[in-house]
Coordinates of C-alpha atoms in Angstrom, one line a residue:
M106 CA 147.7 82.6 126.2
V107 CA 145.3 85.5 126.5
D108 CA 145.7 86.2 122.8
V109 CA 145.0 82.6 121.9
L110 CA 141.8 82.5 124.0
A111 CA 140.7 85.9 122.8
A112 CA 141.1 85.1 119.1
P113 CA 138.2 82.7 118.8
Q114 CA 135.9 85.1 120.7
Q115 CA 136.9 87.9 118.4
A116 CA 136.3 85.8 115.3
K117 CA 132.9 84.8 116.6
A118 CA 132.0 88.5 117.2
D119 CA 133.2 89.5 113.7
S120 CA 131.1 86.7 112.2
A121 CA 128.0 87.8 114.1
L122 CA 128.5 91.4 113.0
R123 CA 128.8 90.4 109.4
T124 CA 125.7 88.3 109.7
L125 CA 123.7 91.0 111.3
T126 CA 124.9 93.6 108.7
G127 CA 124.0 91.3 105.8
I128 CA 120.6 90.3 107.1
S129 CA 119.7 94.0 108.0
V130 CA 120.7 95.2 104.5
A131 CA 118.4 92.5 103.1
H132 CA 115.6 93.6 105.3
W133 CA 116.2 97.2 104.1
V134 CA 115.7 96.0 100.6
S135 CA 112.4 94.2 101.5
H136 CA 110.8 97.4 102.8
F137 CA 112.2 99.5 100.1
H138 CA 110.7 97.2 97.4
I139 CA 107.3 97.3 99.2
F140 CA 107.2 101.1 98.6
V141 CA 108.4 101.2 95.0
L142 CA 105.1 100.6 93.2
P143 CA 103.0 102.9 95.5
M144 CA 105.6 105.7 95.0
L145 CA 105.2 105.3 91.2
F146 CA 101.4 105.3 91.1
P147 CA 101.1 108.7 89.4
F148 CA 103.5 107.6 86.7
L149 CA 101.9 104.2 86.3
K150 CA 98.4 105.7 86.2
Q151 CA 99.4 108.0 83.3
Q152 CA 101.4 105.4 81.4
L153 CA 98.9 102.5 81.7
G154 CA 95.7 104.6 81.5
V155 CA 94.1 102.9 84.5
G156 CA 92.5 104.2 87.7
Y157 CA 93.6 104.0 91.3
V158 CA 91.3 101.0 91.9
E159 CA 93.2 99.0 89.3
L160 CA 96.5 100.1 90.8
G161 CA 95.2 99.3 94.3
L162 CA 94.4 95.8 93.1
A163 CA 98.1 95.2 92.4
L164 CA 98.8 96.0 96.1
T165 CA 96.0 93.6 97.2
V166 CA 97.5 90.9 95.0
F167 CA 100.9 91.6 96.6
A168 CA 99.5 91.2 100.1
V169 CA 97.5 88.1 99.3
V170 CA 100.4 86.3 97.7
S171 CA 102.8 87.3 100.5
G172 CA 100.3 86.1 103.1
L173 CA 99.6 82.7 101.5
T174 CA 103.3 81.9 100.9
Q175 CA 104.8 83.0 104.3
A176 CA 104.2 79.6 106.0
P177 CA 105.4 77.4 103.0
I178 CA 108.5 79.6 102.6
G179 CA 109.2 79.2 106.3
Y180 CA 109.0 75.4 105.8
L181 CA 111.5 75.6 102.9
A182 CA 113.8 77.8 104.9
D183 CA 114.0 75.2 107.7
H184 CA 114.4 72.3 105.3
I185 CA 116.7 73.5 102.4
G186 CA 118.4 76.4 104.1
A187 CA 117.4 79.9 104.9
R188 CA 120.4 81.4 103.1
K189 CA 119.4 80.0 99.7
I190 CA 115.8 81.1 100.2
L191 CA 116.9 84.7 101.1
L192 CA 119.2 85.0 98.1
I193 CA 116.4 83.7 95.8
G194 CA 113.9 86.2 97.3
L195 CA 116.2 89.1 96.7
T196 CA 116.8 88.1 93.1
V197 CA 113.2 87.3 92.3
G198 CA 111.9 90.6 93.8
G199 CA 114.6 92.6 91.9
C200 CA 114.0 90.9 88.6
A201 CA 110.2 91.5 89.0
L202 CA 110.8 95.2 89.0
I203 CA 113.4 95.1 86.3
G204 CA 110.9 93.1 84.1
L205 CA 108.2 95.7 84.7
G206 CA 110.6 98.4 83.7
L207 CA 111.5 96.6 80.5
H208 CA 108.0 95.7 79.5
L209 CA 105.3 98.0 81.0
S210 CA 101.7 96.9 80.8
Y211 CA 98.9 96.2 83.3
T212 CA 99.4 92.5 82.9
S213 CA 103.1 92.9 83.7
L214 CA 102.2 95.0 86.7
I215 CA 100.0 92.2 88.2
V216 CA 102.7 89.6 87.4
C217 CA 105.3 91.9 89.1
A218 CA 103.0 92.2 92.2
V219 CA 102.7 88.4 92.4
L220 CA 106.5 88.0 92.2
L221 CA 107.1 90.8 94.7
G222 CA 104.6 89.2 97.1
L223 CA 106.4 85.9 96.7
A224 CA 109.8 87.6 97.3
N225 CA 108.5 89.5 100.3
S226 CA 107.4 86.3 102.0
V227 CA 111.0 85.2 102.2
Y228 CA 112.5 87.8 104.5
H229 CA 110.9 87.2 107.8
P230 CA 111.3 83.3 107.9
A231 CA 114.8 83.4 106.4
D232 CA 116.1 86.5 108.3
Y233 CA 114.9 85.4 111.7
A234 CA 116.0 81.8 111.2
I235 CA 119.6 83.0 110.5
L236 CA 119.6 85.5 113.3
S237 CA 118.2 83.1 115.8
A238 CA 120.9 80.5 114.9
H239 CA 123.9 82.8 114.8
M240 CA 123.5 85.8 117.1
D241 CA 124.7 85.9 120.7
E242 CA 121.8 85.0 123.0
A243 CA 122.6 87.8 125.4
R244 CA 122.2 90.3 122.5
M245 CA 119.4 88.7 120.6
G246 CA 116.9 91.4 121.4
R247 CA 119.2 94.1 120.1
A248 CA 120.0 92.1 117.0
F249 CA 116.2 91.8 116.3
S250 CA 115.8 95.5 116.9
I251 CA 118.6 96.5 114.4
H252 CA 117.1 94.2 111.8
T253 CA 113.6 95.7 112.3
F254 CA 115.0 99.3 112.3
A255 CA 116.7 98.6 108.9
G256 CA 113.4 97.6 107.5
F257 CA 111.8 100.8 108.8
L258 CA 114.6 102.8 107.3
G259 CA 114.1 101.1 103.9
G260 CA 110.5 102.3 103.8
A261 CA 111.3 105.7 105.2
V262 CA 113.9 106.6 102.4
A263 CA 111.9 104.9 99.6
P264 CA 109.8 108.0 98.7
A265 CA 112.9 110.3 98.4
I266 CA 114.9 107.7 96.4
M267 CA 112.1 107.0 94.0
A268 CA 111.4 110.7 93.5
A269 CA 115.0 111.4 92.7
L270 CA 115.2 108.4 90.3
V271 CA 112.0 109.5 88.4
A272 CA 113.3 113.0 88.1
S273 CA 116.7 111.9 86.8
I274 CA 116.0 108.8 84.7
G275 CA 112.3 108.6 84.4
G276 CA 109.7 106.1 85.7
L277 CA 111.0 103.1 83.6
G278 CA 114.6 103.7 84.6
A279 CA 113.5 104.1 88.2
L280 CA 111.9 100.6 88.1
I281 CA 115.0 99.0 86.6
V282 CA 117.4 100.7 89.1
A283 CA 115.2 99.9 92.1
G284 CA 114.9 96.3 90.9
A285 CA 118.7 96.0 90.4
V286 CA 119.2 96.6 94.1
G287 CA 117.9 93.1 94.9
P288 CA 120.4 91.0 92.9
L289 CA 123.2 93.3 93.9
V290 CA 122.5 92.8 97.6
A291 CA 122.2 89.1 97.0
L292 CA 125.7 89.2 95.5
F293 CA 126.9 91.3 98.5
L294 CA 125.6 88.7 100.9
I295 CA 127.4 86.0 99.0
V296 CA 130.7 88.0 99.2
L297 CA 130.0 88.8 102.8
G298 CA 129.7 85.0 103.5
I299 CA 126.5 85.1 105.6
P300 CA 126.0 81.7 107.3
D301 CA 123.1 79.3 106.7
A302 CA 120.4 78.1 109.1
G303 CA 117.8 75.3 108.9
A304 CA 116.6 72.1 110.4
N305 CA 118.6 70.0 108.0
K306 CA 121.8 71.9 108.7
N307 CA 122.6 70.1 111.9
K308 CA 121.0 66.7 111.5
S309 CA 122.0 64.0 113.9
K310 CA 120.9 60.5 114.9
D311 CA 118.5 62.2 117.4
D312 CA 116.5 63.5 114.5
A313 CA 114.9 60.0 114.2
A314 CA 112.8 60.9 117.2
P315 CA 109.3 62.3 116.5
K316 CA 109.3 66.0 116.0
A317 CA 106.8 68.4 117.6
S318 CA 104.3 70.0 115.3
V319 CA 105.0 73.7 114.5
I320 CA 101.3 74.4 114.6
T321 CA 101.0 75.0 118.3
P322 CA 98.4 77.0 120.3
A323 CA 101.1 79.5 121.2
L324 CA 101.9 80.2 117.6
M325 CA 98.3 80.5 116.7
V326 CA 97.8 83.0 119.4
L327 CA 100.8 84.9 118.2
T328 CA 99.5 84.9 114.7
A329 CA 96.3 86.6 116.0
F330 CA 98.6 88.9 118.0
F331 CA 100.5 90.0 114.8
T332 CA 97.1 90.6 113.0
L333 CA 95.9 92.9 115.8
L334 CA 99.3 94.7 115.9
S335 CA 98.9 95.4 112.2
L336 CA 95.3 96.5 112.5
S337 CA 96.1 98.8 115.5
T338 CA 98.8 100.8 113.6
S339 CA 98.0 100.5 109.9
G340 CA 94.9 102.7 110.2
I341 CA 97.0 105.5 111.7
N342 CA 99.8 105.0 109.2
N343 CA 97.5 105.1 106.1
F344 CA 94.6 107.3 107.2
G345 CA 96.0 109.3 110.1
V346 CA 96.6 112.4 107.9
V347 CA 93.1 112.5 106.3
A348 CA 91.5 111.7 109.7
L349 CA 93.2 114.6 111.5
M350 CA 92.4 117.0 108.7
G351 CA 88.8 115.8 108.3
G352 CA 87.8 115.4 111.9
Y353 CA 90.0 117.6 113.9
G354 CA 90.6 120.6 111.7
A355 CA 94.3 120.0 111.5
S356 CA 96.1 121.6 108.6
F357 CA 97.9 119.4 106.0
S358 CA 101.3 120.4 107.4
T359 CA 100.3 119.8 111.1
A360 CA 98.8 116.4 110.2
N361 CA 101.9 115.3 108.3
I362 CA 104.2 116.5 111.0
A363 CA 102.2 114.5 113.6
L364 CA 102.4 111.3 111.4
T365 CA 106.1 111.9 110.8
A366 CA 106.6 112.1 114.5
F367 CA 104.6 108.8 114.9
L368 CA 106.7 107.0 112.3
G369 CA 110.1 108.5 113.2
A370 CA 109.6 107.8 116.9
S371 CA 108.5 104.2 116.1
A372 CA 111.9 103.6 114.5
A373 CA 113.7 105.1 117.5
G374 CA 111.5 102.9 119.8
V375 CA 112.6 99.8 118.0
L376 CA 116.3 100.4 118.9
A377 CA 115.4 101.2 122.5
G378 CA 113.2 98.1 122.6
G379 CA 116.2 95.9 121.7
Y380 CA 117.9 96.7 125.0
L381 CA 114.7 96.1 126.9
A382 CA 114.2 92.7 125.2
D383 CA 117.7 91.7 126.2
W384 CA 117.2 92.9 129.8
T385 CA 114.1 90.8 130.5
H386 CA 112.6 87.5 129.7
R387 CA 109.1 88.9 130.3
H388 CA 108.5 89.9 126.7
S389 CA 104.7 89.5 126.8
Q390 CA 104.4 91.8 129.8
V391 CA 106.6 94.4 128.1
A392 CA 104.4 94.3 125.0
A393 CA 101.2 94.5 127.1
G394 CA 102.5 97.4 129.2
C395 CA 103.7 99.5 126.3
F396 CA 100.5 98.9 124.3
A397 CA 98.3 99.7 127.3
V398 CA 99.9 103.1 127.6
N399 CA 99.8 103.4 123.8
A400 CA 96.0 102.8 123.8
A401 CA 95.5 105.5 126.4
L402 CA 97.5 108.0 124.3
V403 CA 95.6 107.2 121.1
L404 CA 92.3 107.4 123.0
L405 CA 93.3 110.8 124.1
I406 CA 93.9 111.8 120.5
A407 CA 90.6 110.3 119.5
L408 CA 88.6 112.2 122.1
L409 CA 90.3 115.6 122.3
D410 CA 91.1 118.3 119.8
L411 CA 94.7 118.7 120.8
P412 CA 96.7 121.8 119.8
P413 CA 99.5 121.1 117.2
V414 CA 102.4 120.7 119.7
A415 CA 100.5 118.4 122.0
L416 CA 99.2 116.4 119.1
T417 CA 102.7 115.9 117.7
L418 CA 104.1 114.9 121.2
A419 CA 101.2 112.5 121.8
M420 CA 101.7 110.9 118.3
G421 CA 105.4 110.7 118.8
L422 CA 105.2 109.0 122.2
A423 CA 102.6 106.6 120.9
G424 CA 104.9 105.7 118.0
F425 CA 107.8 105.3 120.3
L426 CA 105.9 102.8 122.5
G427 CA 104.7 101.0 119.5
G428 CA 108.3 100.6 118.3
V429 CA 109.6 99.5 121.7
I430 CA 107.5 96.3 121.6
A431 CA 108.8 95.1 118.2
P432 CA 111.9 93.2 119.6
S433 CA 109.9 91.7 122.4
R434 CA 107.3 90.6 119.9
D435 CA 110.0 88.8 117.9
M436 CA 111.5 87.2 121.0
M437 CA 108.0 85.9 121.9
V438 CA 107.9 84.1 118.6
R439 CA 111.4 82.8 118.9
N440 CA 110.7 81.4 122.4
A441 CA 107.5 79.7 121.2
A442 CA 109.2 78.1 118.1
P443 CA 110.0 74.4 118.4
P444 CA 113.7 73.6 118.0
G445 CA 114.8 73.8 114.4
A446 CA 111.6 75.5 113.3
A447 CA 112.3 79.2 113.6
G448 CA 111.7 79.7 109.8
R449 CA 108.3 78.1 109.9
A450 CA 107.3 79.8 113.2
F451 CA 108.1 83.3 111.8
G452 CA 106.5 82.4 108.5
I453 CA 103.3 81.4 110.2
V454 CA 102.9 84.4 112.5
S455 CA 103.9 86.8 109.8
T456 CA 100.8 85.9 107.9
G457 CA 99.1 87.9 110.6
F458 CA 100.7 91.1 109.3
N459 CA 99.6 90.2 105.8
F460 CA 96.0 89.5 106.9
G461 CA 96.0 92.9 108.7
G462 CA 97.3 94.5 105.6
I463 CA 94.5 93.1 103.5
V464 CA 91.7 94.0 106.0
S465 CA 92.9 97.4 107.2
P466 CA 92.6 99.4 104.0
L467 CA 89.0 98.2 103.6
L468 CA 88.0 98.7 107.2
F469 CA 89.5 102.2 107.7
G470 CA 88.5 103.3 104.2
W471 CA 84.9 102.4 105.1
I472 CA 85.2 104.4 108.3
M473 CA 86.4 107.4 106.4
D474 CA 83.6 107.0 103.8
Q475 CA 81.1 107.0 106.7
H476 CA 82.5 110.4 107.7
M477 CA 83.7 109.1 111.1
P478 CA 87.4 110.2 111.1
H479 CA 87.6 110.0 114.9
W480 CA 87.0 106.3 114.6
V481 CA 90.3 105.9 112.7
F482 CA 91.9 106.4 116.1
G483 CA 89.0 104.9 118.1
A484 CA 89.1 101.6 116.2
S485 CA 92.9 101.6 116.6
V486 CA 92.3 101.8 120.4
V487 CA 90.0 98.8 120.3
F488 CA 92.6 96.8 118.4
M489 CA 95.3 97.9 120.9
I490 CA 93.2 96.8 123.9
L491 CA 92.7 93.4 122.2
T492 CA 96.4 93.2 121.6
V493 CA 97.1 93.9 125.2
L494 CA 94.8 91.1 126.3
L495 CA 96.4 88.6 123.8
A496 CA 99.9 89.6 125.0
L497 CA 98.9 88.8 128.5
V498 CA 97.6 85.4 127.4
T499 CA 100.7 84.6 125.4
E500 CA 103.6 83.3 127.5
R501 CA 101.5 83.0 130.6
K502 CA 103.4 79.8 131.1
P503 CA 106.6 80.5 129.2
Q504 CA 108.7 77.6 128.1
A505 CA 112.4 78.1 127.4
S506 CA 113.3 77.7 123.8
A507 CA 116.0 75.4 122.6
Y508 CA 118.3 78.4 122.4
Q509 CA 117.5 79.6 125.9
A510 CA 117.9 76.2 127.5
E511 CA 121.6 76.3 126.6
T512 CA 122.2 79.8 127.7
A513 CA 119.8 80.5 130.5
S514 CA 120.9 83.4 132.7
P515 CA 119.3 85.0 135.8
R516 CA 117.6 88.0 134.2
A517 CA 114.5 89.9 135.2

């Protein structure tokens, strides 16, 4: 009898593990593909005979297309199935890079950027819709943290992988191989048998009732929250090294070690944050508390000329706390999403990341052009404080999501 009762539970756990593995691998691909073109800028500049402004335009096109299509893709994920959307995104992104490798021109580069932006808009709505529908509620925060960590890992290993590919098979071959990863992973997900998710998947007679709009005040606040999160960290990510060298007299190696500590600790913080997100329902307070301490640490870096060891420790701790809030951030969105609208909800709020990605290079580049490197960290502090305030506003009157209503438990 025990074996009979245990078998369904084991099968459910195995299915959840397969789902989390497949979705995390897909998220790894998304971040890996984001870094393919920037890592090939020296090769593309030489082959195309263009400047970095023209190459930077391709990244801007990528960010704009990704931002504009996140919400529509979220709608499609909820209505025709997140699984289909995810497989299409993997294939389109991969074929875009393969096409650029087969026919290299500046026009092809811009077309590739458009297709990569469209493919990139798939991952958050589709991934989170599937995870929200099929992960154990008690381990949802950890599932989100592993998914986010996989994305961090994809970006972290991209420079080394692309450098090795260029050295062994050249720039064109590197584009083709990097692109082939997308369709191959799509095939892997089909073989793995990841489940579907979407509003139409479980239609019933109750669906005749009027549905609540997904454009809610809570999701609008969360979109602003995601924008501020992007602005508060992207300046450090992209301009931290030059700011430390230009304004604090740090050597190139010291500045890079400090940024590596920031990025590496962020990834570790994401995993730790998964346990914290499962332990408490007070996700907005977790985000506010971590970012308040983060703001104090970054303010310390902005105001003081710290010695190398102290600088690295401060940057590492700031990165860790920034990573810790990621699973709680995702749980805030999931809890605010109307039933059956996880794809649309994550699609809408993820536009905040894209908007931050468009504004941040211009803002922090202007700060550096004005010879104010300290304000790279100072402006980040301002955005962090605004993030804390928004986090306290969000979920002030939390409402249980459709998922929580079924599985409510007495947690902190």
